[in-house]
């Protein structure tokens, strides 16, 4: 099965799911960072321009620091994201899911030179596409990867607040599917809601034939049971 | 569409993640995608080159026809994701059919639409046109999908440009020194620009189409709950299977499977018998070592890097700086001097810091080994007071006296503590604060002669019996230990020993 997410197994045997970030979104993040650096550079150049040769010297020191320290400082001290990555909701982590280390961040940013070759990060883009989880050479050397920071979808909860016990034991992903249905129902067309609910309807109430709306409501009620919602929460919502 | 046949994990993905899924699709089906594309476009490219003599127009025409060729990729991907990836032959022979629909619109007013990659699916797969198409697109573009598609186009244009310039740059970088190539005039040579353009377009087009298509798939997954449907259907299927006595059949399957595994155990291949003896092998080895394989001479020439931009300090420019006021120059000099001083101070500081950081290592390099270990002597071991001051002078006598007073526990403890103390001070053993009784036995065994070890082992056993077992050792044993004590340990320690300050504290 093709999928974007990747599982990292922790020493405790728990699977963490991360979603490696691809070429386009990282290009955008880079462009944002690049613009920020460019603005700082221009301002510094104007200010230091008054100092002649001294200014040029100081400016080149600043350019050096901007180019090499900017990503490292942000990645190590601000939760793995430069401002560009933050805006695109990306984050650098170690391969094993831990926060990025100083040495890894330095390695992956020093190797930008290689990824840049021959022009405009072509090497980096090619290795990102070829490596399974969108890692450029710098990432491979530093054992890091860039992942999406938030992969939790937040939906509104349905208006129904009755609860109904599960008719039989469901597996975890089946429970999740019912909750997903209840939470995403608003985004589905009515006909589609009926269609989906009717798949389960004969199983949930084999004796009676339910109307479409009853079938949908049944799923909402089971979902409420699963997420542990009490009827008192309706007032909070309204 | 049947969710059961999907070969990808359908789930709601956020904007750019959906785009990344497109790249993963290309990784998976790149052979078919590129083959079909090349079979259709490469002959056309050659034809155009021949007709227009490679003056830039072929590139322009190909660029303009891109929406037409992109349908090849979409045709393949749209079937591949549902598990029936067509062969390139199918894709090529069907091209006449799917290439024709709404071709005029695609190549005229829709040509410059930034969301082309996403919209293509609505036209080609759903076959919508007119108002319904517009409405459908409005729905699909919501939730930022439209803007993601636009960014795909914008970044895509740049990636194509990067590919083109990178190829030129790579050639320029790799050219030998003496070959002078002006990259810009080379680009103007016939065929070069067209070819570069065709290569870049070929390389990136599948990613562009797949990106748009995966946005489309994602949108439909969200709008129609494909993942939910799939899960529901599987749930129903599972429940029916459980009801239908499927349990029995799976058990049977397992038995059969394990049986088949048993029978197919790997056969060990007998190794070919070698007819070498030690002597013959040696002569053979000698012959090989002397032969040409180990003595090949080869002359290699390495290119030497000649810098063609020797640094020349431009002397003329010295006074060219427009009149900077004298005070500013002084200020600059002052700043420069202070920065220099600060830098030197930092260097000195760093060296001192390093020395301080590794002072222990340095000390251990210079001093003889015995002196370093003269560090702290613990006052207590497993919460027992063992400093010299806490012990009486004549330990065995005191022990026997305590035993007589029915304080057997205290007596054993005193004997044990006294022994530990003597081991530390007389035999120079390095017990550490955290050592256990067993650690002590180990250390004693390592550093003292047999008789002491034997004595200490006996005593430890007696002590452990009292301390942890809450049982009394026989009087004979303790008395024996007390009587052998003086033969092993000196009565009173010589007081000139360099002992820890712990004594004063406890005194």
PDB file of C-alpha atoms in Angstrom, chain B residues 21-212:
ATOM      1  CA  UNK B  21       1.794  11.503  -2.196  1.00  0.00           C
ATOM      2  CA  UNK B  22       1.953  12.362  -5.901  1.00  0.00           C
ATOM      3  CA  UNK B  23       5.743  12.124  -5.768  1.00  0.00           C
ATOM      4  CA  UNK B  24       5.457   8.734  -4.120  1.00  0.00           C
ATOM      5  CA  UNK B  25       3.176   7.581  -6.918  1.00  0.00           C
ATOM      6  CA  UNK B  26       5.764   8.601  -9.507  1.00  0.00           C
ATOM      7  CA  UNK B  27       8.438   6.719  -7.596  1.00  0.00           C
ATOM      8  CA  UNK B  28       6.278   3.650  -7.853  1.00  0.00           C
ATOM      9  CA  UNK B  29       5.183   3.775 -11.502  1.00  0.00           C
ATOM     10  CA  UNK B  30       7.991   5.791 -13.066  1.00  0.00           C
ATOM     11  CA  UNK B  31       8.832   3.168 -15.703  1.00  0.00           C
ATOM     12  CA  UNK B  32       5.413   3.159 -17.324  1.00  0.00           C
ATOM     13  CA  UNK B  33       5.049   6.918 -16.983  1.00  0.00           C
ATOM     14  CA  UNK B  34       8.339   7.819 -18.616  1.00  0.00           C
ATOM     15  CA  UNK B  35       8.142   5.135 -21.291  1.00  0.00           C
ATOM     16  CA  UNK B  36       4.695   6.163 -22.480  1.00  0.00           C
ATOM     17  CA  UNK B  37       5.648   9.821 -22.423  1.00  0.00           C
ATOM     18  CA  UNK B  38       8.827   9.242 -24.414  1.00  0.00           C
ATOM     19  CA  UNK B  39       7.124   6.992 -26.958  1.00  0.00           C
ATOM     20  CA  UNK B  40       4.614   9.719 -27.771  1.00  0.00           C
ATOM     21  CA  UNK B  41       6.656  12.895 -27.388  1.00  0.00           C
ATOM     22  CA  UNK B  42      10.174  11.967 -28.480  1.00  0.00           C
ATOM     23  CA  UNK B  43       9.351  11.344 -32.158  1.00  0.00           C
ATOM     24  CA  UNK B  44       7.429  14.606 -32.187  1.00  0.00           C
ATOM     25  CA  UNK B  45      10.364  16.402 -30.608  1.00  0.00           C
ATOM     26  CA  UNK B  46      12.754  15.061 -33.260  1.00  0.00           C
ATOM     27  CA  UNK B  47      10.334  15.981 -36.011  1.00  0.00           C
ATOM     28  CA  UNK B  48       9.985  19.522 -34.703  1.00  0.00           C
ATOM     29  CA  UNK B  49      13.755  19.877 -34.403  1.00  0.00           C
ATOM     30  CA  UNK B  50      14.116  18.790 -38.013  1.00  0.00           C
ATOM     31  CA  UNK B  51      11.362  21.037 -39.315  1.00  0.00           C
ATOM     32  CA  UNK B  52      12.386  24.172 -37.470  1.00  0.00           C
ATOM     33  CA  UNK B  53      16.124  23.537 -37.428  1.00  0.00           C
ATOM     34  CA  UNK B  54      16.245  23.830 -33.635  1.00  0.00           C
ATOM     35  CA  UNK B  55      15.784  27.561 -33.405  1.00  0.00           C
ATOM     36  CA  UNK B  56      13.776  27.645 -30.183  1.00  0.00           C
ATOM     37  CA  UNK B  57      10.361  27.188 -31.770  1.00  0.00           C
ATOM     38  CA  UNK B  58      10.219  23.402 -31.072  1.00  0.00           C
ATOM     39  CA  UNK B  59      10.603  24.131 -27.381  1.00  0.00           C
ATOM     40  CA  UNK B  60       7.829  26.687 -27.512  1.00  0.00           C
ATOM     41  CA  UNK B  61       5.485  24.317 -29.347  1.00  0.00           C
ATOM     42  CA  UNK B  62       6.195  21.498 -26.918  1.00  0.00           C
ATOM     43  CA  UNK B  63       5.624  23.837 -24.000  1.00  0.00           C
ATOM     44  CA  UNK B  64       2.305  24.853 -25.459  1.00  0.00           C
ATOM     45  CA  UNK B  65       1.247  21.241 -26.011  1.00  0.00           C
ATOM     46  CA  UNK B  66       2.112  20.207 -22.452  1.00  0.00           C
ATOM     47  CA  UNK B  67      -1.529  19.920 -21.277  1.00  0.00           C
ATOM     48  CA  UNK B  68      -2.087  17.408 -24.050  1.00  0.00           C
ATOM     49  CA  UNK B  69       0.873  15.221 -23.102  1.00  0.00           C
ATOM     50  CA  UNK B  70       0.079  15.417 -19.417  1.00  0.00           C
ATOM     51  CA  UNK B  71      -3.029  13.376 -20.096  1.00  0.00           C
ATOM     52  CA  UNK B  72      -0.776  10.372 -20.714  1.00  0.00           C
ATOM     53  CA  UNK B  73       0.418  10.464 -17.114  1.00  0.00           C
ATOM     54  CA  UNK B  74      -3.044  10.969 -15.737  1.00  0.00           C
ATOM     55  CA  UNK B  75      -4.405   8.087 -17.799  1.00  0.00           C
ATOM     56  CA  UNK B  76      -1.784   5.755 -16.327  1.00  0.00           C
ATOM     57  CA  UNK B  77      -1.986   7.000 -12.736  1.00  0.00           C
ATOM     58  CA  UNK B  78      -5.776   7.034 -12.563  1.00  0.00           C
ATOM     59  CA  UNK B  79      -5.810   3.329 -13.372  1.00  0.00           C
ATOM     60  CA  UNK B  80      -2.683   2.417 -11.454  1.00  0.00           C
ATOM     61  CA  UNK B  81      -4.005   3.635  -8.100  1.00  0.00           C
ATOM     62  CA  UNK B  82      -6.892   1.206  -8.410  1.00  0.00           C
ATOM     63  CA  UNK B  83      -4.569  -1.688  -9.011  1.00  0.00           C
ATOM     64  CA  UNK B  84      -4.724  -1.961 -12.781  1.00  0.00           C
ATOM     65  CA  UNK B  85      -1.662  -0.162 -14.033  1.00  0.00           C
ATOM     66  CA  UNK B  86      -1.862  -0.172 -17.854  1.00  0.00           C
ATOM     67  CA  UNK B  87       1.132  -1.063 -19.980  1.00  0.00           C
ATOM     68  CA  UNK B  88       2.732   1.726 -21.989  1.00  0.00           C
ATOM     69  CA  UNK B  89       1.270   0.192 -25.115  1.00  0.00           C
ATOM     70  CA  UNK B  90      -2.257   0.687 -23.772  1.00  0.00           C
ATOM     71  CA  UNK B  91      -1.458   4.233 -22.749  1.00  0.00           C
ATOM     72  CA  UNK B  92      -0.138   5.003 -26.210  1.00  0.00           C
ATOM     73  CA  UNK B  93      -2.913   3.334 -28.178  1.00  0.00           C
ATOM     74  CA  UNK B  94      -5.628   4.923 -26.054  1.00  0.00           C
ATOM     75  CA  UNK B  95      -3.964   8.312 -26.412  1.00  0.00           C
ATOM     76  CA  UNK B  96      -5.998   9.143 -29.493  1.00  0.00           C
ATOM     77  CA  UNK B  97      -9.207   8.732 -27.473  1.00  0.00           C
ATOM     78  CA  UNK B  98      -8.415  10.575 -24.230  1.00  0.00           C
ATOM     79  CA  UNK B  99      -6.197  13.108 -25.973  1.00  0.00           C
ATOM     80  CA  UNK B 100      -9.057  14.488 -28.001  1.00  0.00           C
ATOM     81  CA  UNK B 101     -11.614  15.544 -25.392  1.00  0.00           C
ATOM     82  CA  UNK B 102     -11.850  19.295 -24.823  1.00  0.00           C
ATOM     83  CA  UNK B 103      -8.485  19.721 -26.503  1.00  0.00           C
ATOM     84  CA  UNK B 104      -9.187  23.229 -27.794  1.00  0.00           C
ATOM     85  CA  UNK B 105     -10.067  24.581 -24.364  1.00  0.00           C
ATOM     86  CA  UNK B 106      -7.053  22.923 -22.783  1.00  0.00           C
ATOM     87  CA  UNK B 107      -4.706  24.503 -25.262  1.00  0.00           C
ATOM     88  CA  UNK B 108      -6.213  27.976 -25.361  1.00  0.00           C
ATOM     89  CA  UNK B 109      -7.819  29.764 -22.437  1.00  0.00           C
ATOM     90  CA  UNK B 110      -7.151  27.046 -19.915  1.00  0.00           C
ATOM     91  CA  UNK B 111      -3.505  26.715 -20.924  1.00  0.00           C
ATOM     92  CA  UNK B 112      -2.264  29.293 -18.429  1.00  0.00           C
ATOM     93  CA  UNK B 113      -4.445  28.268 -15.484  1.00  0.00           C
ATOM     94  CA  UNK B 114      -2.246  27.744 -12.439  1.00  0.00           C
ATOM     95  CA  UNK B 115      -4.455  24.912 -11.184  1.00  0.00           C
ATOM     96  CA  UNK B 116      -4.128  22.975 -14.448  1.00  0.00           C
ATOM     97  CA  UNK B 117      -2.828  19.842 -12.773  1.00  0.00           C
ATOM     98  CA  UNK B 118      -5.829  19.562 -10.470  1.00  0.00           C
ATOM     99  CA  UNK B 119      -8.428  20.572 -13.039  1.00  0.00           C
ATOM    100  CA  UNK B 120      -7.201  18.040 -15.549  1.00  0.00           C
ATOM    101  CA  UNK B 121      -8.688  15.193 -13.511  1.00  0.00           C
ATOM    102  CA  UNK B 122     -12.169  16.750 -13.543  1.00  0.00           C
ATOM    103  CA  UNK B 123     -12.077  17.066 -17.299  1.00  0.00           C
ATOM    104  CA  UNK B 124     -10.388  13.783 -18.182  1.00  0.00           C
ATOM    105  CA  UNK B 125     -11.751  11.441 -15.514  1.00  0.00           C
ATOM    106  CA  UNK B 126     -15.173  12.901 -14.808  1.00  0.00           C
ATOM    107  CA  UNK B 127     -15.705  14.253 -18.314  1.00  0.00           C
ATOM    108  CA  UNK B 128     -17.458  17.346 -17.026  1.00  0.00           C
ATOM    109  CA  UNK B 129     -17.830  20.550 -18.999  1.00  0.00           C
ATOM    110  CA  UNK B 130     -19.525  23.913 -18.833  1.00  0.00           C
ATOM    111  CA  UNK B 131     -21.279  25.005 -15.664  1.00  0.00           C
ATOM    112  CA  UNK B 132     -21.111  21.644 -13.932  1.00  0.00           C
ATOM    113  CA  UNK B 133     -17.361  21.622 -14.422  1.00  0.00           C
ATOM    114  CA  UNK B 134     -17.025  25.083 -12.908  1.00  0.00           C
ATOM    115  CA  UNK B 135     -19.152  24.109  -9.918  1.00  0.00           C
ATOM    116  CA  UNK B 136     -17.214  20.930  -9.437  1.00  0.00           C
ATOM    117  CA  UNK B 137     -13.925  22.812  -9.588  1.00  0.00           C
ATOM    118  CA  UNK B 138     -15.163  25.298  -7.001  1.00  0.00           C
ATOM    119  CA  UNK B 139     -15.830  22.459  -4.594  1.00  0.00           C
ATOM    120  CA  UNK B 140     -12.504  20.820  -5.259  1.00  0.00           C
ATOM    121  CA  UNK B 141     -10.518  24.049  -4.919  1.00  0.00           C
ATOM    122  CA  UNK B 142     -11.825  24.708  -1.426  1.00  0.00           C
ATOM    123  CA  UNK B 143      -9.880  23.986   1.720  1.00  0.00           C
ATOM    124  CA  UNK B 144      -6.659  25.466   0.290  1.00  0.00           C
ATOM    125  CA  UNK B 145      -6.411  22.747  -2.357  1.00  0.00           C
ATOM    126  CA  UNK B 146      -6.539  25.329  -5.135  1.00  0.00           C
ATOM    127  CA  UNK B 147      -3.695  27.322  -3.660  1.00  0.00           C
ATOM    128  CA  UNK B 148      -1.589  24.222  -3.143  1.00  0.00           C
ATOM    129  CA  UNK B 149      -2.112  23.362  -6.804  1.00  0.00           C
ATOM    130  CA  UNK B 150      -1.040  26.878  -7.787  1.00  0.00           C
ATOM    131  CA  UNK B 151       2.109  26.637  -5.723  1.00  0.00           C
ATOM    132  CA  UNK B 152       2.842  23.326  -7.400  1.00  0.00           C
ATOM    133  CA  UNK B 153       2.726  25.110 -10.752  1.00  0.00           C
ATOM    134  CA  UNK B 154       4.866  28.024  -9.596  1.00  0.00           C
ATOM    135  CA  UNK B 155       7.536  25.870  -7.954  1.00  0.00           C
ATOM    136  CA  UNK B 156       7.321  23.465 -10.884  1.00  0.00           C
ATOM    137  CA  UNK B 157       8.210  26.188 -13.380  1.00  0.00           C
ATOM    138  CA  UNK B 158      11.269  26.999 -11.308  1.00  0.00           C
ATOM    139  CA  UNK B 159      12.277  23.378 -10.931  1.00  0.00           C
ATOM    140  CA  UNK B 160      12.195  22.984 -14.708  1.00  0.00           C
ATOM    141  CA  UNK B 161      14.374  26.068 -15.042  1.00  0.00           C
ATOM    142  CA  UNK B 162      16.742  24.725 -12.372  1.00  0.00           C
ATOM    143  CA  UNK B 163      17.066  21.454 -14.280  1.00  0.00           C
ATOM    144  CA  UNK B 164      17.911  23.308 -17.483  1.00  0.00           C
ATOM    145  CA  UNK B 165      20.511  25.577 -15.927  1.00  0.00           C
ATOM    146  CA  UNK B 166      21.917  22.776 -13.814  1.00  0.00           C
ATOM    147  CA  UNK B 167      22.707  20.720 -16.867  1.00  0.00           C
ATOM    148  CA  UNK B 168      24.612  23.665 -18.357  1.00  0.00           C
ATOM    149  CA  UNK B 169      26.328  24.363 -15.029  1.00  0.00           C
ATOM    150  CA  UNK B 170      27.325  20.725 -14.605  1.00  0.00           C
ATOM    151  CA  UNK B 171      28.903  20.709 -18.053  1.00  0.00           C
ATOM    152  CA  UNK B 172      30.756  23.947 -17.376  1.00  0.00           C
ATOM    153  CA  UNK B 173      32.006  22.710 -13.993  1.00  0.00           C
ATOM    154  CA  UNK B 174      33.214  19.411 -15.398  1.00  0.00           C
ATOM    155  CA  UNK B 175      34.971  20.837 -18.452  1.00  0.00           C
ATOM    156  CA  UNK B 176      38.773  20.710 -18.328  1.00  0.00           C
ATOM    157  CA  UNK B 177      40.531  23.968 -17.553  1.00  0.00           C
ATOM    158  CA  UNK B 178      41.861  24.766 -20.984  1.00  0.00           C
ATOM    159  CA  UNK B 179      38.528  24.366 -22.724  1.00  0.00           C
ATOM    160  CA  UNK B 180      36.894  27.703 -22.669  1.00  0.00           C
ATOM    161  CA  UNK B 181      33.127  27.525 -22.950  1.00  0.00           C
ATOM    162  CA  UNK B 182      30.953  30.541 -22.723  1.00  0.00           C
ATOM    163  CA  UNK B 183      27.810  29.139 -21.156  1.00  0.00           C
ATOM    164  CA  UNK B 184      25.575  31.890 -22.448  1.00  0.00           C
ATOM    165  CA  UNK B 185      26.645  31.708 -26.066  1.00  0.00           C
ATOM    166  CA  UNK B 186      26.385  27.913 -25.865  1.00  0.00           C
ATOM    167  CA  UNK B 187      22.761  28.258 -24.873  1.00  0.00           C
ATOM    168  CA  UNK B 188      22.092  30.186 -28.059  1.00  0.00           C
ATOM    169  CA  UNK B 189      23.491  27.460 -30.269  1.00  0.00           C
ATOM    170  CA  UNK B 190      20.841  25.637 -32.297  1.00  0.00           C
ATOM    171  CA  UNK B 191      19.237  22.557 -30.736  1.00  0.00           C
ATOM    172  CA  UNK B 192      20.771  23.226 -27.301  1.00  0.00           C
ATOM    173  CA  UNK B 193      17.991  25.296 -25.754  1.00  0.00           C
ATOM    174  CA  UNK B 194      15.294  23.091 -27.279  1.00  0.00           C
ATOM    175  CA  UNK B 195      16.924  19.916 -26.023  1.00  0.00           C
ATOM    176  CA  UNK B 196      17.423  21.298 -22.536  1.00  0.00           C
ATOM    177  CA  UNK B 197      13.826  22.343 -22.437  1.00  0.00           C
ATOM    178  CA  UNK B 198      12.626  18.945 -23.580  1.00  0.00           C
ATOM    179  CA  UNK B 199      14.737  17.131 -20.987  1.00  0.00           C
ATOM    180  CA  UNK B 200      13.520  19.326 -18.137  1.00  0.00           C
ATOM    181  CA  UNK B 201       9.915  19.019 -19.239  1.00  0.00           C
ATOM    182  CA  UNK B 202      10.194  15.247 -19.535  1.00  0.00           C
ATOM    183  CA  UNK B 203      11.773  14.842 -16.119  1.00  0.00           C
ATOM    184  CA  UNK B 204       9.340  16.974 -14.189  1.00  0.00           C
ATOM    185  CA  UNK B 205       6.006  16.389 -15.950  1.00  0.00           C
ATOM    186  CA  UNK B 206       5.053  13.136 -14.152  1.00  0.00           C
ATOM    187  CA  UNK B 207       5.571  14.788 -10.788  1.00  0.00           C
ATOM    188  CA  UNK B 208       3.426  17.719 -11.813  1.00  0.00           C
ATOM    189  CA  UNK B 209       0.557  15.576 -13.004  1.00  0.00           C
ATOM    190  CA  UNK B 210       0.812  13.149 -10.098  1.00  0.00           C
ATOM    191  CA  UNK B 211       0.846  16.068  -7.663  1.00  0.00           C
ATOM    192  CA  UNK B 212      -2.364  17.458  -9.122  1.00  0.00           C
TER     193      UNK B 212
END
